[in-house]
Amino acid sequence: MVLRSGDKWIFHNAAARVILKAMNLTSRTKLRRLPKRGSHDPAPIHAILDDGFLAHVGFSLNGQPFVIPTLYGRNENKLYLHGSAASRMLRELEGGIPACVTVTLVDGIVLARSAFHHSMNYRSVVAFGTARKIEDPAHKTKALQVISEHLIRGRWAEVRGPSDLELKATSVLEFSVEEASAKIRTGPPADDEEDYVLPVWAGVLPIFTVTGPPVPDTQMSNGHNVPEYILKYRER
C-alpha cells in the first residue's frame, strides 16, 4: 500500500519499495515542460495504467520508428503484452531492444478564450524498459489471465482457457518498467488576465468512455443471462 503524507510517499510493503528502486530516473523521464503536472511516484503511475487498457508501444527498427497500439495487463511494475507469434512488434521486442510504452486517458477538452490556451484534461504515462518472451506455458497462461482480468475482471473464470495449440500460436511478453513518469492536467482553462473580459464562452467539455447495452452473439443458445461482471463493468 502507498500513502501520501505531505509531499512524501510512504511505502508499506517491500514490493512498492522495489518498484520505486526499479524506476531509476534518467534524462528520458525528466519532466521538462510543466513539471508541476508530472510525477515519478508509483501510485499515480499505476492508477493511470489500471484505468486504461490500450497502450501504444514505440520502438525503432533499422532506423525506422514504429508505434503500435495493443492491449496490456499490469502486475506491479511489469506490463504484459500479447499477440500472434508472427507479430513483428513482439518478435523485435523479445530481443530486448529498448521500447517505450505510453497510455493516455483524455478526460476533457479545455476551451479557453484564446486559441493559444486551448488544452485537454488528461492523464498519461510514459514508461521505458525492455521486454522478454515468456516461454513457460504456466507463466504464459498466467500472463494472459492478467491481461484478460485487466480488460474485464471476472471473464477468465467463465471462459475456456487457451489450448496447447493456441498457446503456441500466441506470443506473450513481459515488459519490465525501468523508469516511468505520469502527467496529469485537470481544471478550467488558464487564460491571460486581459482575456477574461472577452465575450467568449470558456470551460471544459468533459469526455467519458462509456459502454452500450451488451449485444448477444446470434449463435448463442437461449437461457444465458448477461453475466454480473459485465453489468458491473457498465456501471463503473
C-alpha positions as a Python dict, from the first residue, in 0.01 Angstrom:
ca = {
    (1, 'M'): (0, 0, 0),
    (2, 'V'): (118, 354, -76),
    (3, 'L'): (0, 654, 123),
    (4, 'R'): (82, 1021, 75),
    (5, 'S'): (190, 1240, 364),
    (6, 'G'): (252, 1597, 255),
    (7, 'D'): (498, 1579, -33),
    (8, 'K'): (626, 1234, 60),
    (9, 'W'): (508, 889, -44),
    (10, 'I'): (519, 623, 227),
    (11, 'F'): (563, 262, 115),
    (12, 'H'): (414, -6, 339),
    (13, 'N'): (545, -314, 168),
    (14, 'A'): (866, -437, 11),
    (15, 'A'): (714, -468, -338),
    (16, 'A'): (642, -94, -352),
    (17, 'R'): (999, -15, -249),
    (18, 'V'): (1130, -247, -522),
    (19, 'I'): (911, -72, -780),
    (20, 'L'): (1047, 267, -678),
    (21, 'K'): (1404, 138, -690),
    (22, 'A'): (1343, -7, -1036),
    (23, 'M'): (1246, 336, -1171),
    (24, 'N'): (1596, 480, -1173),
    (25, 'L'): (1511, 811, -1334),
    (26, 'T'): (1729, 944, -1615),
    (27, 'S'): (1702, 1220, -1874),
    (28, 'R'): (1448, 1003, -2060),
    (29, 'T'): (1180, 1063, -1796),
    (30, 'K'): (1287, 1403, -1663),
    (31, 'L'): (981, 1630, -1671),
    (32, 'R'): (1087, 1945, -1852),
    (33, 'R'): (768, 2120, -1965),
    (34, 'L'): (515, 2199, -1690),
    (35, 'P'): (683, 1965, -1438),
    (36, 'K'): (422, 2050, -1172),
    (37, 'R'): (175, 1839, -1368),
    (38, 'G'): (402, 1539, -1356),
    (39, 'S'): (505, 1270, -1113),
    (40, 'H'): (753, 984, -1093),
    (41, 'D'): (575, 822, -799),
    (42, 'P'): (447, 465, -848),
    (43, 'A'): (100, 535, -706),
    (44, 'P'): (-32, 776, -974),
    (45, 'I'): (155, 588, -1247),
    (46, 'H'): (-12, 260, -1152),
    (47, 'A'): (-352, 426, -1108),
    (48, 'I'): (-342, 556, -1466),
    (49, 'L'): (-222, 222, -1604),
    (50, 'D'): (-502, 46, -1417),
    (51, 'D'): (-768, 283, -1553),
    (52, 'G'): (-654, 228, -1912),
    (53, 'F'): (-629, -84, -2126),
    (54, 'L'): (-492, 42, -2459),
    (55, 'A'): (-122, 122, -2487),
    (56, 'H'): (94, 243, -2772),
    (57, 'V'): (431, 69, -2794),
    (58, 'G'): (714, 254, -2961),
    (59, 'F'): (1040, 104, -3087),
    (60, 'S'): (1292, 156, -3362),
    (61, 'L'): (1392, -99, -3624),
    (62, 'N'): (1681, -23, -3861),
    (63, 'G'): (1631, 348, -3805),
    (64, 'Q'): (1256, 334, -3876),
    (65, 'P'): (1032, 423, -3577),
    (66, 'F'): (716, 218, -3518),
    (67, 'V'): (429, 287, -3277),
    (68, 'I'): (181, 0, -3239),
    (69, 'P'): (-144, 2, -3036),
    (70, 'T'): (-203, -302, -2817),
    (71, 'L'): (-393, -421, -2510),
    (72, 'Y'): (-199, -482, -2191),
    (73, 'G'): (-226, -603, -1835),
    (74, 'R'): (-27, -487, -1531),
    (75, 'N'): (127, -674, -1239),
    (76, 'E'): (330, -445, -1011),
    (77, 'N'): (597, -285, -1234),
    (78, 'K'): (553, -529, -1521),
    (79, 'L'): (325, -496, -1822),
    (80, 'Y'): (214, -800, -2020),
    (81, 'L'): (169, -774, -2398),
    (82, 'H'): (42, -1044, -2630),
    (83, 'G'): (-38, -1117, -2990),
    (84, 'S'): (22, -1352, -3279),
    (85, 'A'): (350, -1541, -3277),
    (86, 'A'): (404, -1386, -3622),
    (87, 'S'): (377, -1029, -3487),
    (88, 'R'): (675, -819, -3595),
    (89, 'M'): (644, -597, -3289),
    (90, 'L'): (658, -890, -3048),
    (91, 'R'): (942, -1058, -3236),
    (92, 'E'): (1151, -742, -3219),
    (93, 'L'): (1071, -663, -2856),
    (94, 'E'): (1154, -1012, -2734),
    (95, 'G'): (1512, -945, -2838),
    (96, 'G'): (1541, -693, -2556),
    (97, 'I'): (1556, -375, -2765),
    (98, 'P'): (1468, -51, -2581),
    (99, 'A'): (1098, 31, -2602),
    (100, 'C'): (858, 299, -2486),
    (101, 'V'): (502, 226, -2373),
    (102, 'T'): (253, 512, -2343),
    (103, 'V'): (-101, 517, -2205),
    (104, 'T'): (-322, 827, -2235),
    (105, 'L'): (-669, 889, -2093),
    (106, 'V'): (-848, 1202, -2219),
    (107, 'D'): (-1091, 1348, -1964),
    (108, 'G'): (-1198, 1668, -2136),
    (109, 'I'): (-1141, 1937, -2398),
    (110, 'V'): (-1041, 2265, -2235),
    (111, 'L'): (-1187, 2562, -2424),
    (112, 'A'): (-1015, 2890, -2349),
    (113, 'R'): (-1093, 3246, -2455),
    (114, 'S'): (-788, 3248, -2680),
    (115, 'A'): (-683, 2987, -2935),
    (116, 'F'): (-339, 2968, -2775),
    (117, 'H'): (-464, 2844, -2437),
    (118, 'H'): (-692, 2566, -2558),
    (119, 'S'): (-588, 2239, -2398),
    (120, 'M'): (-703, 1899, -2275),
    (121, 'N'): (-759, 1749, -1934),
    (122, 'Y'): (-578, 1417, -1942),
    (123, 'R'): (-383, 1151, -1754),
    (124, 'S'): (-86, 990, -1921),
    (125, 'V'): (207, 759, -1851),
    (126, 'V'): (531, 723, -2043),
    (127, 'A'): (727, 410, -1948),
    (128, 'F'): (1066, 290, -2071),
    (129, 'G'): (1208, -58, -2046),
    (130, 'T'): (1275, -387, -2218),
    (131, 'A'): (1069, -700, -2273),
    (132, 'R'): (1135, -1071, -2261),
    (133, 'K'): (940, -1355, -2414),
    (134, 'I'): (758, -1585, -2172),
    (135, 'E'): (826, -1945, -2268),
    (136, 'D'): (692, -2143, -1971),
    (137, 'P'): (330, -2245, -2054),
    (138, 'A'): (206, -2196, -1697),
    (139, 'H'): (362, -1850, -1671),
    (140, 'K'): (233, -1768, -2017),
    (141, 'T'): (-121, -1866, -1924),
    (142, 'K'): (-99, -1663, -1604),
    (143, 'A'): (14, -1357, -1800),
    (144, 'L'): (-280, -1398, -2041),
    (145, 'Q'): (-507, -1414, -1738),
    (146, 'V'): (-361, -1086, -1611),
    (147, 'I'): (-437, -922, -1947),
    (148, 'S'): (-791, -1065, -1955),
    (149, 'E'): (-869, -959, -1599),
    (150, 'H'): (-725, -614, -1663),
    (151, 'L'): (-965, -571, -1954),
    (152, 'I'): (-1276, -715, -1788),
    (153, 'R'): (-1249, -864, -1441),
    (154, 'G'): (-1428, -1193, -1391),
    (155, 'R'): (-1425, -1310, -1752),
    (156, 'W'): (-1132, -1552, -1724),
    (157, 'A'): (-1310, -1776, -1472),
    (158, 'E'): (-1602, -1831, -1710),
    (159, 'V'): (-1441, -1895, -2047),
    (160, 'R'): (-1238, -2187, -2181),
    (161, 'G'): (-868, -2138, -2123),
    (162, 'P'): (-614, -2150, -2406),
    (163, 'S'): (-525, -2488, -2552),
    (164, 'D'): (-166, -2601, -2610),
    (165, 'L'): (-202, -2518, -2980),
    (166, 'E'): (-339, -2172, -2903),
    (167, 'L'): (-54, -2105, -2660),
    (168, 'K'): (199, -2197, -2927),
    (169, 'A'): (31, -1958, -3171),
    (170, 'T'): (45, -1673, -2919),
    (171, 'S'): (345, -1471, -2807),
    (172, 'V'): (338, -1316, -2462),
    (173, 'L'): (594, -1062, -2348),
    (174, 'E'): (678, -936, -2001),
    (175, 'F'): (774, -569, -2025),
    (176, 'S'): (972, -457, -1721),
    (177, 'V'): (922, -88, -1648),
    (178, 'E'): (1268, 51, -1575),
    (179, 'E'): (1156, 412, -1538),
    (180, 'A'): (833, 600, -1592),
    (181, 'S'): (659, 931, -1546),
    (182, 'A'): (297, 1039, -1521),
    (183, 'K'): (149, 1368, -1631),
    (184, 'I'): (-196, 1498, -1543),
    (185, 'R'): (-395, 1809, -1627),
    (186, 'T'): (-722, 1896, -1455),
    (187, 'G'): (-936, 2205, -1413),
    (188, 'P'): (-1054, 2502, -1618),
    (189, 'P'): (-869, 2699, -1887),
    (190, 'A'): (-585, 2931, -1784),
    (191, 'D'): (-634, 3246, -1992),
    (192, 'D'): (-425, 3559, -1994),
    (193, 'E'): (-561, 3808, -1742),
    (194, 'E'): (-668, 4061, -2008),
    (195, 'D'): (-867, 3791, -2196),
    (196, 'Y'): (-1110, 3714, -1912),
    (197, 'V'): (-1330, 4006, -2020),
    (198, 'L'): (-1372, 3873, -2375),
    (199, 'P'): (-1732, 3776, -2466),
    (200, 'V'): (-1633, 3417, -2541),
    (201, 'W'): (-1767, 3102, -2374),
    (202, 'A'): (-1490, 2918, -2190),
    (203, 'G'): (-1483, 2600, -1986),
    (204, 'V'): (-1438, 2226, -2009),
    (205, 'L'): (-1619, 1978, -2234),
    (206, 'P'): (-1593, 1652, -2035),
    (207, 'I'): (-1519, 1330, -2222),
    (208, 'F'): (-1628, 995, -2084),
    (209, 'T'): (-1571, 642, -2210),
    (210, 'V'): (-1899, 453, -2177),
    (211, 'T'): (-2026, 112, -2283),
    (212, 'G'): (-2354, 44, -2455),
    (213, 'P'): (-2603, -235, -2381),
    (214, 'P'): (-2445, -581, -2430),
    (215, 'V'): (-2527, -731, -2771),
    (216, 'P'): (-2555, -1113, -2756),
    (217, 'D'): (-2393, -1331, -3020),
    (218, 'T'): (-2654, -1453, -3268),
    (219, 'Q'): (-2518, -1810, -3234),
    (220, 'M'): (-2559, -1817, -2857),
    (221, 'S'): (-2823, -2052, -2725),
    (222, 'N'): (-3113, -1922, -2520),
    (223, 'G'): (-3108, -1917, -2143),
    (224, 'H'): (-2784, -1720, -2092),
    (225, 'N'): (-2823, -1403, -1890),
    (226, 'V'): (-2572, -1122, -1914),
    (227, 'P'): (-2304, -1201, -1652),
    (228, 'E'): (-2291, -985, -1342),
    (229, 'Y'): (-1931, -878, -1411),
    (230, 'I'): (-2040, -729, -1745),
    (231, 'L'): (-2321, -536, -1578),
    (232, 'K'): (-2078, -410, -1314),
    (233, 'Y'): (-1833, -307, -1588),
    (234, 'R'): (-2105, -89, -1744),
    (235, 'E'): (-2174, 76, -1408),
    (236, 'R'): (-1816, 169, -1322),
}
